[in-house]
Coordinates of C-alpha atoms in Angstrom, one line a residue:
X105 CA 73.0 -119.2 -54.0
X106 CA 73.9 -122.3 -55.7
X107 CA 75.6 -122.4 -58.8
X108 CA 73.6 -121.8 -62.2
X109 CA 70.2 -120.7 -59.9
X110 CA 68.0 -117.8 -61.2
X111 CA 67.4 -115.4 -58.2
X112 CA 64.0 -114.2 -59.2
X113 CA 62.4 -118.2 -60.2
X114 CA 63.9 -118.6 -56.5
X115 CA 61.6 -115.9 -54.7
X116 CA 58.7 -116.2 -57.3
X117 CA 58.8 -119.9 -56.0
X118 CA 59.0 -118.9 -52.6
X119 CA 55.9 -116.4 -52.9
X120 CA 53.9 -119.1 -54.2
X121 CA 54.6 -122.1 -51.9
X122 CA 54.0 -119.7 -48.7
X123 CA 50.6 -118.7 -50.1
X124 CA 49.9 -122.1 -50.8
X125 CA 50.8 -123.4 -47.3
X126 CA 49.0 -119.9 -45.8
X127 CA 46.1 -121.1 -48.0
X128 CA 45.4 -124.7 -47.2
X129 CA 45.9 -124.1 -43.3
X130 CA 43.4 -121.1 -43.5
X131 CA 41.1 -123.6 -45.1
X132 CA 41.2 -126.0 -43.1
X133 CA 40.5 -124.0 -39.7
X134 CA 37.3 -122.5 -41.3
X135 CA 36.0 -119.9 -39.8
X136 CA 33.8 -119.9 -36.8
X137 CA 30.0 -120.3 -37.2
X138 CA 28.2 -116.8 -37.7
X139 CA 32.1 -115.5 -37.6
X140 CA 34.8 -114.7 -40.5
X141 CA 38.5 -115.9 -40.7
X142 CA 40.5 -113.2 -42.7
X143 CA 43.1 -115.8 -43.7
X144 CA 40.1 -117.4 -46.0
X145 CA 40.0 -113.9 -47.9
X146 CA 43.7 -113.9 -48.5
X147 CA 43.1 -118.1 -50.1
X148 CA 40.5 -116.4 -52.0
X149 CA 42.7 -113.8 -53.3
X150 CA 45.6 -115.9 -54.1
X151 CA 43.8 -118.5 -55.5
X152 CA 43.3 -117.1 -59.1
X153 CA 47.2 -117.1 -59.9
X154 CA 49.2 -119.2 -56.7
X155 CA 48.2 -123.1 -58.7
X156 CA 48.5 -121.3 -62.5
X157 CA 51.6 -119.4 -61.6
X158 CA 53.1 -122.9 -60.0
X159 CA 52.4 -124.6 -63.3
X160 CA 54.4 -122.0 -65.4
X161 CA 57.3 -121.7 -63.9
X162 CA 57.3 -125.7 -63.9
X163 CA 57.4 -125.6 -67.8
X164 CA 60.0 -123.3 -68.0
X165 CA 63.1 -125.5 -68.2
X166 CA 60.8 -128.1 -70.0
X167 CA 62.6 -127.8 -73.3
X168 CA 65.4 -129.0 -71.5
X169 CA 64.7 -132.6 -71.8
X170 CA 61.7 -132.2 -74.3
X171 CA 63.0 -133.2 -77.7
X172 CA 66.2 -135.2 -76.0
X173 CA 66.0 -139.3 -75.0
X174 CA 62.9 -140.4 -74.5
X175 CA 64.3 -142.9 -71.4
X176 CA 66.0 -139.9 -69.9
X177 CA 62.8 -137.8 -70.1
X178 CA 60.8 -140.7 -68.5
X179 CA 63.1 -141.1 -65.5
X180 CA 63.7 -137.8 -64.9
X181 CA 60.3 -136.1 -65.3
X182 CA 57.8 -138.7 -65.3
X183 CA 59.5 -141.7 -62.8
X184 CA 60.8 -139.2 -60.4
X185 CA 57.2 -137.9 -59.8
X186 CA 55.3 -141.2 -59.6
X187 CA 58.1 -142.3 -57.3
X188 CA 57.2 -139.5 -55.0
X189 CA 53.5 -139.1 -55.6
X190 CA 53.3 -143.0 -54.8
X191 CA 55.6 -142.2 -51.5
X192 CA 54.5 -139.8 -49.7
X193 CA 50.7 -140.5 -50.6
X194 CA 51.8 -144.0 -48.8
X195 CA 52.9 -141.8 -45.8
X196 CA 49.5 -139.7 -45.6
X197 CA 47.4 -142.6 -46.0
X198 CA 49.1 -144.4 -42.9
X199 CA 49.6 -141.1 -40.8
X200 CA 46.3 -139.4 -40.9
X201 CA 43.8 -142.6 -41.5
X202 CA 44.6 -143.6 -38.2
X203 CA 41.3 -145.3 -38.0
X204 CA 41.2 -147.1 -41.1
X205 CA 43.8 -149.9 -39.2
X206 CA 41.1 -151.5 -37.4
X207 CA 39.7 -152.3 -41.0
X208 CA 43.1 -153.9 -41.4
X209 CA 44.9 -153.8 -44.2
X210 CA 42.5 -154.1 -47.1
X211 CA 40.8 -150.7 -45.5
X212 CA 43.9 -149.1 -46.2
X213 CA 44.9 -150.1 -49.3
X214 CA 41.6 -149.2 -50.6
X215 CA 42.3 -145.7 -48.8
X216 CA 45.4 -145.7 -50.9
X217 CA 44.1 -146.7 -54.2
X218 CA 41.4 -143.6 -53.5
X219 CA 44.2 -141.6 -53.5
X220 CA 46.0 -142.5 -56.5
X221 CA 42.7 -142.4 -58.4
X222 CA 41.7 -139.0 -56.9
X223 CA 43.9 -137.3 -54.7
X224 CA 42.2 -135.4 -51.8
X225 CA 45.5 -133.8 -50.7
X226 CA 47.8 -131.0 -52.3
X227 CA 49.5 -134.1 -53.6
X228 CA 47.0 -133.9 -56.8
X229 CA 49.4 -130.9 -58.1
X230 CA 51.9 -133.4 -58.3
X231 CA 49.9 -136.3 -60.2
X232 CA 48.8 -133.0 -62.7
X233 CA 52.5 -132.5 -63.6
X234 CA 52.7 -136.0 -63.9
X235 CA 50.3 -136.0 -66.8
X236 CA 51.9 -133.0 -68.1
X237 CA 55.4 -134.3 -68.8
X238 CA 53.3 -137.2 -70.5
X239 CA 50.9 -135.2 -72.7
X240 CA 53.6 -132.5 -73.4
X241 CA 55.7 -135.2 -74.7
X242 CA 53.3 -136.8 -76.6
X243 CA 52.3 -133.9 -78.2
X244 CA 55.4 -132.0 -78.7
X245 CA 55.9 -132.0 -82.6
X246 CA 52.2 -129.8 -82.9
X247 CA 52.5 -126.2 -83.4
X248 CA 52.8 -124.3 -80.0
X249 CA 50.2 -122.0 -80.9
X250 CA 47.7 -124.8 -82.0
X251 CA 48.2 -126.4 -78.7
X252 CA 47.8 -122.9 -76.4
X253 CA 44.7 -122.0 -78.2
X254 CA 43.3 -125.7 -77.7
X255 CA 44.2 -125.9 -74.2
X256 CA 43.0 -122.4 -73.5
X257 CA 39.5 -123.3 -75.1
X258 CA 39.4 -126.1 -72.3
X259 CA 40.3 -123.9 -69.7
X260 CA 37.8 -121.6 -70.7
X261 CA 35.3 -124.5 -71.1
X262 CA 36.2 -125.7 -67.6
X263 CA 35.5 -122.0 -66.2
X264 CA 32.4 -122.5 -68.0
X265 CA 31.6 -125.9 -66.1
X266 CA 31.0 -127.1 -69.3
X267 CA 33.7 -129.5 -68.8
X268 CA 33.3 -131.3 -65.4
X269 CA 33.5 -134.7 -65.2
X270 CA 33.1 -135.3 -61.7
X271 CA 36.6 -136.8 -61.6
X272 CA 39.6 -134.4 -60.2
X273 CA 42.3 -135.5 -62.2
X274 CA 40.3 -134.6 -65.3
X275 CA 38.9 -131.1 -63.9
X276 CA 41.9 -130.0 -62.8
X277 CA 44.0 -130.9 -66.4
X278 CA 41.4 -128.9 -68.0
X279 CA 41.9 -126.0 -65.7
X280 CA 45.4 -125.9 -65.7
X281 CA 47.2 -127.6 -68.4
X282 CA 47.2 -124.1 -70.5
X283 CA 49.7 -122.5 -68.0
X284 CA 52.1 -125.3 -68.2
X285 CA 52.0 -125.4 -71.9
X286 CA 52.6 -122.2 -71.6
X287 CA 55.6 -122.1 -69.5
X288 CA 56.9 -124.7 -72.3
X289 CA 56.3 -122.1 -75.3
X290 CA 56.5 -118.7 -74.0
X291 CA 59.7 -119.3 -71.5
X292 CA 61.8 -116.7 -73.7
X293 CA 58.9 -114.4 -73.5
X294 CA 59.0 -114.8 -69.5
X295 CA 62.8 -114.6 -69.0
X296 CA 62.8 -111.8 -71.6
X297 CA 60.2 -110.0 -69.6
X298 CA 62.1 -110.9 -65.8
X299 CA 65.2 -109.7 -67.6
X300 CA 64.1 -106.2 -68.5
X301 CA 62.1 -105.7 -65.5
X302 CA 65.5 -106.0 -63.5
X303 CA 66.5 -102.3 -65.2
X304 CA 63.3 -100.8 -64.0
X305 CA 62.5 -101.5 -60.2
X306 CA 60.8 -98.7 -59.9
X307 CA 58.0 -98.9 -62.9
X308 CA 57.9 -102.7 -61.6
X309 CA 56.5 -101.8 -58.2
X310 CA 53.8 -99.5 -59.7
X311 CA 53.1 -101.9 -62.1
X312 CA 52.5 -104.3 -58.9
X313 CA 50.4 -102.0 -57.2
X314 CA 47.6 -101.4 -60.3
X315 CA 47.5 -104.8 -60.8
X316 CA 47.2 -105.8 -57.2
X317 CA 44.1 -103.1 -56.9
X318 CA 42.7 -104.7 -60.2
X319 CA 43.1 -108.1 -59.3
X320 CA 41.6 -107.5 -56.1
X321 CA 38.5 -106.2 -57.9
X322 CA 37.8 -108.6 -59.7
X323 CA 38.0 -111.2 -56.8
X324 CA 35.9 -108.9 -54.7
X325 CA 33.2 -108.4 -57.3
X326 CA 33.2 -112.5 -57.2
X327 CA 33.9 -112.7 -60.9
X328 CA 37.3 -113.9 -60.4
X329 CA 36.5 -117.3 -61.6
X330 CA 34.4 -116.2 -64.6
X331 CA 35.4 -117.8 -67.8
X332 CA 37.8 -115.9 -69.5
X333 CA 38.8 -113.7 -66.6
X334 CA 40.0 -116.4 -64.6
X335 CA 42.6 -117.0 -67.7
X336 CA 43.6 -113.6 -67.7
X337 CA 44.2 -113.6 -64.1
X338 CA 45.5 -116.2 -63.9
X339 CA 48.4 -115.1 -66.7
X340 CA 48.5 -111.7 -64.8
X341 CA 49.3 -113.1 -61.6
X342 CA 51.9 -115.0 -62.7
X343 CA 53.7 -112.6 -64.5
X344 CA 52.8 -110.3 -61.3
X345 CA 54.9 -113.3 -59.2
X346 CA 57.4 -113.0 -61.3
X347 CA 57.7 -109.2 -60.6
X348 CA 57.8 -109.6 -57.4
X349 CA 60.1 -112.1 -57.5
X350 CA 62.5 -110.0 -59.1
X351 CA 61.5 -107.3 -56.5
X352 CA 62.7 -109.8 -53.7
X353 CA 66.0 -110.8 -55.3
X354 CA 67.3 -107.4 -54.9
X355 CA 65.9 -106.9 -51.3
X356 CA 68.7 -108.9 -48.5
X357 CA 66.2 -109.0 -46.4
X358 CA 63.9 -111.5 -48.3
X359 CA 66.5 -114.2 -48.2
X360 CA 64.3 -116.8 -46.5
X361 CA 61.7 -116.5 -49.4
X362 CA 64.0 -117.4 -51.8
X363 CA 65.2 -119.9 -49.6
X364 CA 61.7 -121.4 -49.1
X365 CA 61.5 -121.5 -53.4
X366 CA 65.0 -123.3 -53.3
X367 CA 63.2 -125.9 -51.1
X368 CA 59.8 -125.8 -52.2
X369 CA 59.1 -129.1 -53.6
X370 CA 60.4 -130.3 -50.3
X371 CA 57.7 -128.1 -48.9
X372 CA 55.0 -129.1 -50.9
X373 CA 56.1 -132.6 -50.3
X374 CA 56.1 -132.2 -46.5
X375 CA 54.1 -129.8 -45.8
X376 CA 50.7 -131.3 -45.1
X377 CA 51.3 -133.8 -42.7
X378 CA 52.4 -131.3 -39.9
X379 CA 50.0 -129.1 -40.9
X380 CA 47.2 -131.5 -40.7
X381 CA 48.1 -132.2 -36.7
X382 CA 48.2 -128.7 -36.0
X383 CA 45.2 -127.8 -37.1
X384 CA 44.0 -130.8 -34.7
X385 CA 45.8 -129.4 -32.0
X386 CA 45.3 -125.7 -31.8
X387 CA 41.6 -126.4 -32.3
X388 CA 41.4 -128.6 -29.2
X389 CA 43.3 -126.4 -27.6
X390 CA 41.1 -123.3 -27.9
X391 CA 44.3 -120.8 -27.8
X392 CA 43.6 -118.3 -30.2
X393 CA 40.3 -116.4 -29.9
X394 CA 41.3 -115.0 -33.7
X395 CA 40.7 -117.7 -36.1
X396 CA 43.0 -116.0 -38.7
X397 CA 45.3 -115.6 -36.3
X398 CA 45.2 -119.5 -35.6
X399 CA 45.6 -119.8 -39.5
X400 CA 49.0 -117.8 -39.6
X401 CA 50.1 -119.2 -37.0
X402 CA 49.7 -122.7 -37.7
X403 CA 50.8 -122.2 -41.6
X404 CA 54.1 -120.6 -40.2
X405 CA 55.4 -123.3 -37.7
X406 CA 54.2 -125.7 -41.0
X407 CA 56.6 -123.9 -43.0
X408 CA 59.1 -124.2 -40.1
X409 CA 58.5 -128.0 -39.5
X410 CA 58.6 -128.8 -43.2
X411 CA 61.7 -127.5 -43.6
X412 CA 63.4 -128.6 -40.5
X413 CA 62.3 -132.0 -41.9
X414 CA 63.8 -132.4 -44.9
X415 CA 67.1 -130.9 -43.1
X416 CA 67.2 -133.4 -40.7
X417 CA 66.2 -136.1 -43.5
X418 CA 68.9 -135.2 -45.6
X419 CA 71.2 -136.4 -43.0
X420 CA 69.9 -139.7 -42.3
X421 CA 68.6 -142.7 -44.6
X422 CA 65.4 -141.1 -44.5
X423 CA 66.6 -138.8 -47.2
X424 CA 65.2 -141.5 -49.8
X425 CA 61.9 -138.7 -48.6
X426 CA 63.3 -136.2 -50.6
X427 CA 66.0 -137.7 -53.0
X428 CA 64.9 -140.7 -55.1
X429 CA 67.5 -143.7 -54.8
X430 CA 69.4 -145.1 -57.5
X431 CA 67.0 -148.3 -57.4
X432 CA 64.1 -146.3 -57.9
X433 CA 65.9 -144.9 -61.3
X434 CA 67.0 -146.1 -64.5
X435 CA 70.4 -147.8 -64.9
X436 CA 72.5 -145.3 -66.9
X437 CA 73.0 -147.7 -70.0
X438 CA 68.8 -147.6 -69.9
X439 CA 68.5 -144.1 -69.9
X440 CA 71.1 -143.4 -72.7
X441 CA 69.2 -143.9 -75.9
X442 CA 69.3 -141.6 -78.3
X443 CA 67.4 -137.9 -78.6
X444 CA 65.2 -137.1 -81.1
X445 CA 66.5 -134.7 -84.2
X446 CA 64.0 -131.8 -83.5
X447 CA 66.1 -129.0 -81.8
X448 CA 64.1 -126.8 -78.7
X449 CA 65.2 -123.3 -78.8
X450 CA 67.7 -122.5 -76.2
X451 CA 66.5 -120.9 -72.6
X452 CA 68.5 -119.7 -69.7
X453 CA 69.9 -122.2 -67.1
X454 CA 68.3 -122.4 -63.8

C-alpha cells in the first residue's frame, strides 16, 4: 500500500465502485420481457447507500484544502474535475453517438452541450462534486450544524418530490449534497468510529448482519426511498461500508477490492465506455440464457478492461486520460496566494 493510504477508505471504496459498476451493467441488460434479472435486485438493494456512501467518503479529507488558498482549492478540487468531466464526456459523446456524425459536427456538439447541461452517464456524479467543492466553499464560514439540518430538509424534500425540477443537476444536489456535507463535518466522527471498530471485528460483523437484514426490509417492503428513511439509510449504509471496509483490510484475500478503491476514480472514469459495448455485444450474441448472469459477467470483464486501461494509459501519452497535464493546471506562482485565517480541525491523512 502506498505511503500515507488508509486501508479501510481503500476497501470501502472498492465495495462501492464494484456495486456501482455491478449496478449500471445490470441495468442496462434489463431483464427479459415477462422474465426477472436478479442483478436488478442487487441495483435495487445497493442503491440506497452505494451514491450517498460515495459522496461521504469524498468529503472526508475536504478540510484539507477548505479554509487554505482559494487558487489552490480551485485547481485542485474544482479545475481538476471540470478538466475531466469535460474529457471524458468528449470521449463518450464521439464513441457511443456513432450516428450523430452523419449530422456532422454541429449534431455533435449539440450532443455534447446535452451532456454538460444534463449528463445522461455516471459522469453526472462527477459534475455533482463539482458543485460541491463550489458550494462547500462558498459556504464554509456557516455553522456545520445549520448547514446539515438545511441540506437534510432538501434531501428530505427531494424524497418527498416536493423538490423536482425536472433538471438532473438540480435533483440530484438536493438528494445528495447532505452526505458530502457531511463527510466535511462529521469526518472525526467517521474515523473515530473506523478506528474503534478495528478492536472489535467480531461485534463489527454482527453488527453487519442486523443491518444487512434491516436494510434489506426496508428495500423489500419498497419504502426504501421514503422520505426520511432514505436518509437514514442512506447514513446507515455508509457507515455499514465503512465496516466492511475495515472487515476487508484485515482479510489478505480481499486485496483486489482495495486495489479496485485505490483505482476507483480511474474506474468510474473508464468504466462506461467498455461496458456500454458489451452490453451491445453479449445481447447480439444471445450467449447467456441467464440474464443476471449476462449482468455479472459483463460488469466483471468492465472492471477488468477499465483497469487494464488506465494501466496501459499510464504508460503512454494517453495518460493525460487519467492524470491532468501541467497546461491544464495553474502555474505555481498562480496557485500560491495566501490561505484564509479560519483554521479546519485536523483529520487523519489518507
Amino acid at each position: 500500500m502506498s505511503a500515507g493510504r488508509i486501508a479501510w477508505i481503500d476497501h470501502a471504496k472498492g465495495i462501492g465502485i464494484i456495486l456501482v459498476v455491478m449496478s449500471v451493467a445490470a441495468l442496462g441488460y434489463g431483464a427479459p420481457e415477462g422474465g426477472v434479472n436478479w442483478m436488478i435486485g442487487l441495483a435495487d438493494w445497493a442503491r440506497p447507500f452505494v451514491v450517498p456512501a460515495f459522496f461521504l467518503i469524498a468529503g472526508l479529507f475536504l478540510h484539507r484544502g477548505l479554509f487554505g488558498s482559494a487558487p489552490v482549492y480551485f485547481d485542485r478540487k474544482i479545475l481538476r474535475l471540470a478538466y475531466f468531466f469535460a474529457l471524458w464526456l468528449a470521449i463518450e459523446t464521439v464513441i457511443l453517438n456513432a450516428g450523430a456524425f452523419s449530422q456532422g459536427l454541429p449534431g455533435l456538439a449539440r450532443l455534447y452541450f446535452n451532456g454538460l447541461v444534463a449528463p445522461q452517464s455516471p459522469l453526472w456524479f462527477i459534475q455533482q462534486l463539482f458543485l460541491f467543492y463550489i458550494v462547500t466553499r462558498a459556504i464554509r464560514r456557516q455553522k456545520p450544524a445549520r448547514v446539515l439540518a438545511a441540506a437534510a430538509g432538501l434531501q428530505i424534500l427531494a424524497a418527498a418530490g416536493l423538490f423536482q425540477f425536472g433538471w438532473s443537476v438540480l435533483d440530484h444536489f438536493a438528494a445528495n449534497f447532505v452526505f458530502f456535507y457531511a463527510g466535511y463535518a462529521g469526518a472525526s466522527l467517521a474515523f473515530g468510529f473506523a478506528n474503534k471498530a478495528v478492536n472489535r471485528l467480531r461485534d463489527l460483523g454482527w453488527t453487519l448482519v442486523v443491518w444487512a437484514g434491516v436494510h434489506t426490509a426496508f428495500v423489500a417492503m419498497g419504502i426504501a426511498g421514503l422520505p426520511i428513511v432514505s436518509l437514514i439509510l442512506g447514513f446507515a449504509g455508509t457507515f455499514a461500508l465503512i465496516s466492511a471496509g475495515v472487515l476487508l483490510a484485515r482479510i489478505p484475500a480481499a486485496h483486489f477490492i482495495g486495489d479496485a478503491g485505490r483505482q476507483s476514480f480511474a474506474i468510474y472514469l473508464g468504466f462506461f465506455i467498455p461496458l456500454q459495448l458489451l452490453l451491445a455485444l453479449v445481447k447480439m450474441s444471445g450467449i447467456f440464457a441467464d440474464t443476471g448472469a449476462a449482468s455479472l459477467a459483463i460488469a466483471a470483464a468492465t472492471l477488468m478492461i477499465a483497469l487494464g486501461m488506465h494501466r496501459l494509459a499510464m504508460e503512454t501519452p494517453l495518460r493525460a486520460l487519467y492524470v491532468r497535464p501541467r497546461i491544464f493546471r495553474l502555474k505555481p506562482s498562480q496557485a500560491s496566494g495566501r490561505g484564509s485565517l479560519l483554521v479546519a480541525p485536523t483529520q487523519p491523512d489518507a
